[in-house]
Short mmCIF file of C-alpha atoms and ligand atoms in Angstrom, two decimals:
data_model
loop_
_atom_site.label_atom_id
_atom_site.label_comp_id
_atom_site.label_asym_id
_atom_site.label_seq_id
_atom_site.Cartn_x
_atom_site.Cartn_y
_atom_site.Cartn_z
CA UNK A 10 6.71 -37.69 21.73
CA UNK A 11 8.42 -34.36 20.94
CA UNK A 12 5.71 -33.46 18.45
CA UNK A 13 5.93 -30.10 16.66
CA UNK A 14 2.99 -29.32 14.37
CA UNK A 15 3.68 -26.45 11.99
CA UNK A 16 0.33 -25.08 10.81
CA UNK A 17 1.15 -24.47 7.17
CA UNK A 18 -2.37 -23.55 6.04
CA UNK A 19 -2.11 -20.71 3.48
CA UNK A 20 -4.48 -18.46 5.44
CA UNK A 21 -2.31 -18.82 8.55
CA UNK A 22 0.89 -18.15 6.62
CA UNK A 23 -0.58 -15.12 4.84
CA UNK A 24 -1.84 -13.55 8.05
CA UNK A 25 1.43 -14.26 9.84
CA UNK A 26 3.39 -12.43 7.14
CA UNK A 27 1.13 -9.39 7.54
CA UNK A 28 1.71 -9.50 11.31
CA UNK A 29 5.48 -9.67 10.89
CA UNK A 30 5.64 -6.46 8.82
CA UNK A 31 7.04 -3.67 10.94
CA UNK A 32 4.54 -1.12 9.58
CA UNK A 33 1.44 -3.14 10.49
CA UNK A 34 -0.66 -1.01 12.85
CA UNK A 35 -1.72 -2.06 16.35
CA UNK A 36 -5.34 -2.47 15.27
CA UNK A 37 -4.41 -4.58 12.24
CA UNK A 38 -2.00 -6.65 14.32
CA UNK A 39 -4.69 -7.37 16.90
CA UNK A 40 -7.28 -8.22 14.25
CA UNK A 41 -4.89 -10.55 12.45
CA UNK A 42 -3.97 -12.23 15.73
CA UNK A 43 -7.64 -12.89 16.43
CA UNK A 44 -8.18 -14.33 12.96
CA UNK A 45 -5.07 -16.50 13.04
CA UNK A 46 -5.94 -17.74 16.54
CA UNK A 47 -9.29 -19.02 15.30
CA UNK A 48 -7.48 -21.00 12.61
CA UNK A 49 -4.97 -22.34 15.16
CA UNK A 50 -7.87 -23.36 17.42
CA UNK A 51 -9.42 -25.23 14.50
CA UNK A 52 -6.20 -27.18 13.92
CA UNK A 53 -5.39 -27.89 17.56
CA UNK A 54 -8.85 -29.28 18.31
CA UNK A 55 -8.97 -31.55 15.27
CA UNK A 56 -8.47 -34.75 17.32
CA UNK A 57 -10.92 -34.04 20.15
CA UNK A 58 -13.01 -37.12 20.90
CA UNK A 59 -16.64 -37.12 19.83
CA UNK A 60 -19.58 -39.00 21.31
CA UNK A 61 -22.97 -39.48 19.73
CA UNK A 62 -26.07 -38.01 21.31
CA UNK A 63 -29.64 -38.80 20.39
CA UNK A 64 -31.21 -35.61 19.02
CA UNK A 65 -34.27 -34.66 17.03
CA UNK A 66 -34.09 -32.51 13.93
CA UNK A 67 -37.36 -30.99 12.67
CA UNK A 68 -37.63 -34.07 10.44
CA UNK A 69 -36.30 -37.09 12.32
CA UNK A 70 -34.40 -38.48 15.27
CA UNK A 71 -30.73 -39.25 14.74
CA UNK A 72 -27.50 -40.02 16.56
CA UNK A 73 -25.27 -36.95 16.10
CA UNK A 74 -21.73 -36.23 17.32
CA UNK A 75 -20.82 -33.74 20.03
CA UNK A 76 -17.43 -33.12 21.65
CA UNK A 77 -17.07 -35.63 24.45
CA UNK A 78 -16.08 -34.87 28.02
CA UNK A 79 -15.84 -31.75 30.15
CA UNK A 80 -15.38 -28.28 28.66
CA UNK A 81 -11.94 -27.45 27.26
CA UNK A 82 -9.73 -25.11 29.30
CA UNK A 83 -7.77 -22.42 27.49
CA UNK A 84 -4.85 -21.14 29.55
CA UNK A 85 -3.25 -17.84 28.70
CA UNK A 86 0.30 -17.00 29.71
CA UNK A 87 0.00 -13.30 30.57
CA UNK A 88 0.02 -10.92 29.00
CA UNK A 89 0.56 -11.70 25.34
CA UNK A 90 -1.34 -14.99 25.57
CA UNK A 91 -4.55 -12.97 25.93
CA UNK A 92 -4.48 -12.07 22.23
CA UNK A 93 -4.60 -15.73 21.21
CA UNK A 94 -7.12 -16.49 23.97
CA UNK A 95 -9.58 -13.86 22.68
CA UNK A 96 -9.39 -15.24 19.15
CA UNK A 97 -9.81 -18.85 20.24
CA UNK A 98 -12.83 -18.01 22.38
CA UNK A 99 -14.63 -16.95 19.20
CA UNK A 100 -14.82 -20.55 18.08
CA UNK A 101 -14.70 -22.19 21.52
CA UNK A 102 -17.21 -19.94 23.30
CA UNK A 103 -17.95 -22.41 26.10
CA UNK A 104 -14.31 -23.04 26.96
CA UNK A 105 -13.18 -22.42 30.51
CA UNK A 106 -10.26 -20.03 30.94
CA UNK A 107 -7.17 -19.99 33.13
CA UNK A 108 -4.40 -17.39 33.47
CA UNK A 109 -0.77 -17.76 34.44
CA UNK A 110 1.37 -14.71 35.16
CA UNK A 111 5.14 -15.12 35.11
CA UNK A 112 7.99 -12.63 35.15
CA UNK A 113 11.70 -13.19 34.71
CA UNK A 114 13.86 -12.76 37.81
CA UNK A 115 16.63 -10.41 36.71
CA UNK A 116 19.31 -12.20 38.73
CA UNK A 117 18.49 -15.85 38.12
CA UNK A 118 16.71 -15.28 34.76
CA UNK A 119 14.24 -17.93 35.89
CA UNK A 120 10.48 -17.40 35.55
CA UNK A 121 8.72 -16.44 38.79
CA UNK A 122 4.98 -16.89 39.12
CA UNK A 123 2.93 -13.86 40.21
CA UNK A 124 -0.55 -15.04 39.23
CA UNK A 125 -2.23 -18.42 38.84
CA UNK A 126 -5.93 -18.98 38.46
CA UNK A 127 -7.54 -21.92 36.68
CA UNK A 128 -10.98 -23.55 36.89
CA UNK A 129 -11.46 -25.71 39.99
CA UNK A 130 -12.08 -29.06 38.34
CA UNK A 131 -9.09 -29.49 36.06
CA UNK A 132 -8.77 -33.25 36.25
CA UNK A 133 -9.96 -35.00 33.10
CA UNK A 134 -10.16 -31.76 31.11
CA UNK A 135 -8.37 -31.09 27.84
CA UNK A 136 -6.20 -27.99 28.20
CA UNK A 137 -4.60 -25.71 25.63
CA UNK A 138 -1.86 -23.37 26.87
CA UNK A 139 -1.36 -20.30 24.67
CA UNK A 140 1.47 -17.79 24.29
CA UNK A 141 2.32 -16.13 20.95
CA UNK A 142 6.10 -16.49 21.20
CA UNK A 143 8.02 -19.65 22.19
CA UNK A 144 11.37 -17.86 22.58
CA UNK A 145 13.67 -19.16 25.36
CA UNK A 146 10.93 -21.59 26.33
CA UNK A 147 11.39 -20.92 30.06
CA UNK A 148 7.90 -19.49 30.68
CA UNK A 149 6.26 -22.24 28.67
CA UNK A 150 8.18 -24.92 30.59
CA UNK A 151 7.11 -23.40 33.92
CA UNK A 152 3.49 -23.00 32.79
CA UNK A 153 3.23 -26.61 31.63
CA UNK A 154 4.81 -27.88 34.88
CA UNK A 155 2.21 -25.97 36.86
CA UNK A 156 -0.70 -27.23 34.73
CA UNK A 157 0.55 -30.83 34.90
CA UNK A 158 0.07 -30.69 38.67
CA UNK A 159 -3.67 -30.11 38.14
CA UNK A 160 -3.89 -33.52 36.38
CA UNK A 161 -5.73 -32.59 33.18
CA UNK A 162 -6.62 -35.26 30.61
CA UNK A 163 -4.39 -33.58 28.02
CA UNK A 164 -2.16 -30.54 27.50
CA UNK A 165 -1.28 -28.89 24.18
CA UNK A 166 0.90 -25.82 23.73
CA UNK A 167 -0.01 -23.30 21.02
CA UNK A 168 2.12 -20.40 19.83
CA UNK A 169 2.36 -18.23 16.77
CA UNK A 170 6.12 -18.25 16.38
CA UNK A 171 8.79 -20.44 17.87
CA UNK A 172 12.58 -20.46 17.97
CA UNK A 173 14.53 -23.74 17.65
CA UNK A 174 16.13 -22.98 21.03
CA UNK A 175 12.71 -22.65 22.68
CA UNK A 176 11.41 -25.88 21.15
CA UNK A 177 14.51 -27.73 22.39
CA UNK A 178 14.22 -26.38 25.94
CA UNK A 179 10.48 -27.07 25.98
CA UNK A 180 10.76 -30.66 24.80
CA UNK A 181 13.72 -31.44 27.06
CA UNK A 182 11.44 -30.61 29.98
CA UNK A 183 8.15 -31.87 28.52
CA UNK A 184 8.72 -34.36 25.68
CA UNK A 185 5.10 -35.53 26.04
CA UNK A 186 3.47 -32.17 25.24
CA UNK A 187 2.82 -31.35 21.56
CA UNK A 188 3.64 -27.88 20.24
CA UNK A 189 1.42 -26.23 17.61
CA UNK A 190 3.05 -23.26 15.89
CA UNK A 191 2.56 -21.27 12.68
CA UNK A 192 6.32 -21.08 12.04
CA UNK A 193 9.71 -22.08 13.38
CA UNK A 194 12.04 -19.11 12.86
CA UNK A 195 15.83 -18.97 12.56
CA UNK A 196 17.19 -18.20 16.01
CA UNK A 197 17.01 -16.12 19.19
CA UNK A 198 19.10 -12.97 19.42
CA UNK A 199 21.15 -11.99 22.48
CA UNK A 200 18.14 -10.19 23.97
CA UNK A 201 15.93 -13.27 23.67
CA UNK A 202 13.93 -12.03 20.65
CA UNK A 203 12.95 -14.41 17.89
CA UNK A 204 14.65 -13.55 14.56
CA UNK A 205 13.24 -12.64 12.06
CA UNK A 206 10.16 -12.83 14.31
CA UNK A 207 7.70 -9.98 14.66
CA UNK A 208 9.13 -7.98 17.57
CA UNK A 209 7.53 -7.80 20.99
CA UNK A 210 4.13 -9.47 20.58
CA UNK A 211 2.64 -7.88 23.72
CA UNK A 212 3.75 -4.38 22.75
CA UNK A 213 2.50 -4.81 19.21
CA UNK A 214 -0.94 -6.07 20.23
CA UNK A 215 -1.48 -3.59 23.07
CA UNK A 216 0.32 -0.59 21.55
CA UNK A 217 2.54 -0.21 24.62
CA UNK A 218 5.78 0.65 22.88
N1 URA B 303 8.61 -12.33 23.20
C1 URA B 303 8.22 -11.52 22.19
O1 URA B 303 7.22 -10.83 22.31
N2 URA B 303 8.94 -11.50 21.07
C2 URA B 303 10.05 -12.24 20.88
O2 URA B 303 10.65 -12.19 19.82
C3 URA B 303 10.45 -13.08 21.95
C4 URA B 303 9.72 -13.10 23.09
#
């Protein structure tokens, strides 16, 4: 319960530092995000159950392991989640994909859903929800609540950076869902940005600033 896995692998930490630098270009930022996302996918899938299948190599028959169960579902919280999604699909090419679109109501500051599309048969699937920044945690909390209703076998939440405030909010709502993150930063500023952070992840990956 209330698991936070910080992915301290040197390759992840090195790439994250390059992404944080304010002078890193859009194309480098996007490339690094893809690379780091593959490494995060490797870590987050490390406990997937395996089942043996009888196969034949050119030399002999053998029992060999394959990932058990239905295809994994990667769920991107729009829009910045798409950067992580693209990277993860490089090493999980058969994964199914869902999208959740949320915006923040300016009066209530609560997340409001504007888009939700996931594969039809979600029950018994392992799901991985992705969003680069766990800042206030409100979008992540809403996304997990929505996915829980589809009754998947498991849910994991993956982000690049997280703020202590976001982790607290997330785990108060969903203590049963593990968080995988490359770093836990110092704090959120008054505008809801992670400090020191890397700025606006969506703007940096899409060049929209
Ligand atoms: N979203 C971002 O893109 N960056 C932050 O620092 C916080 C939320």
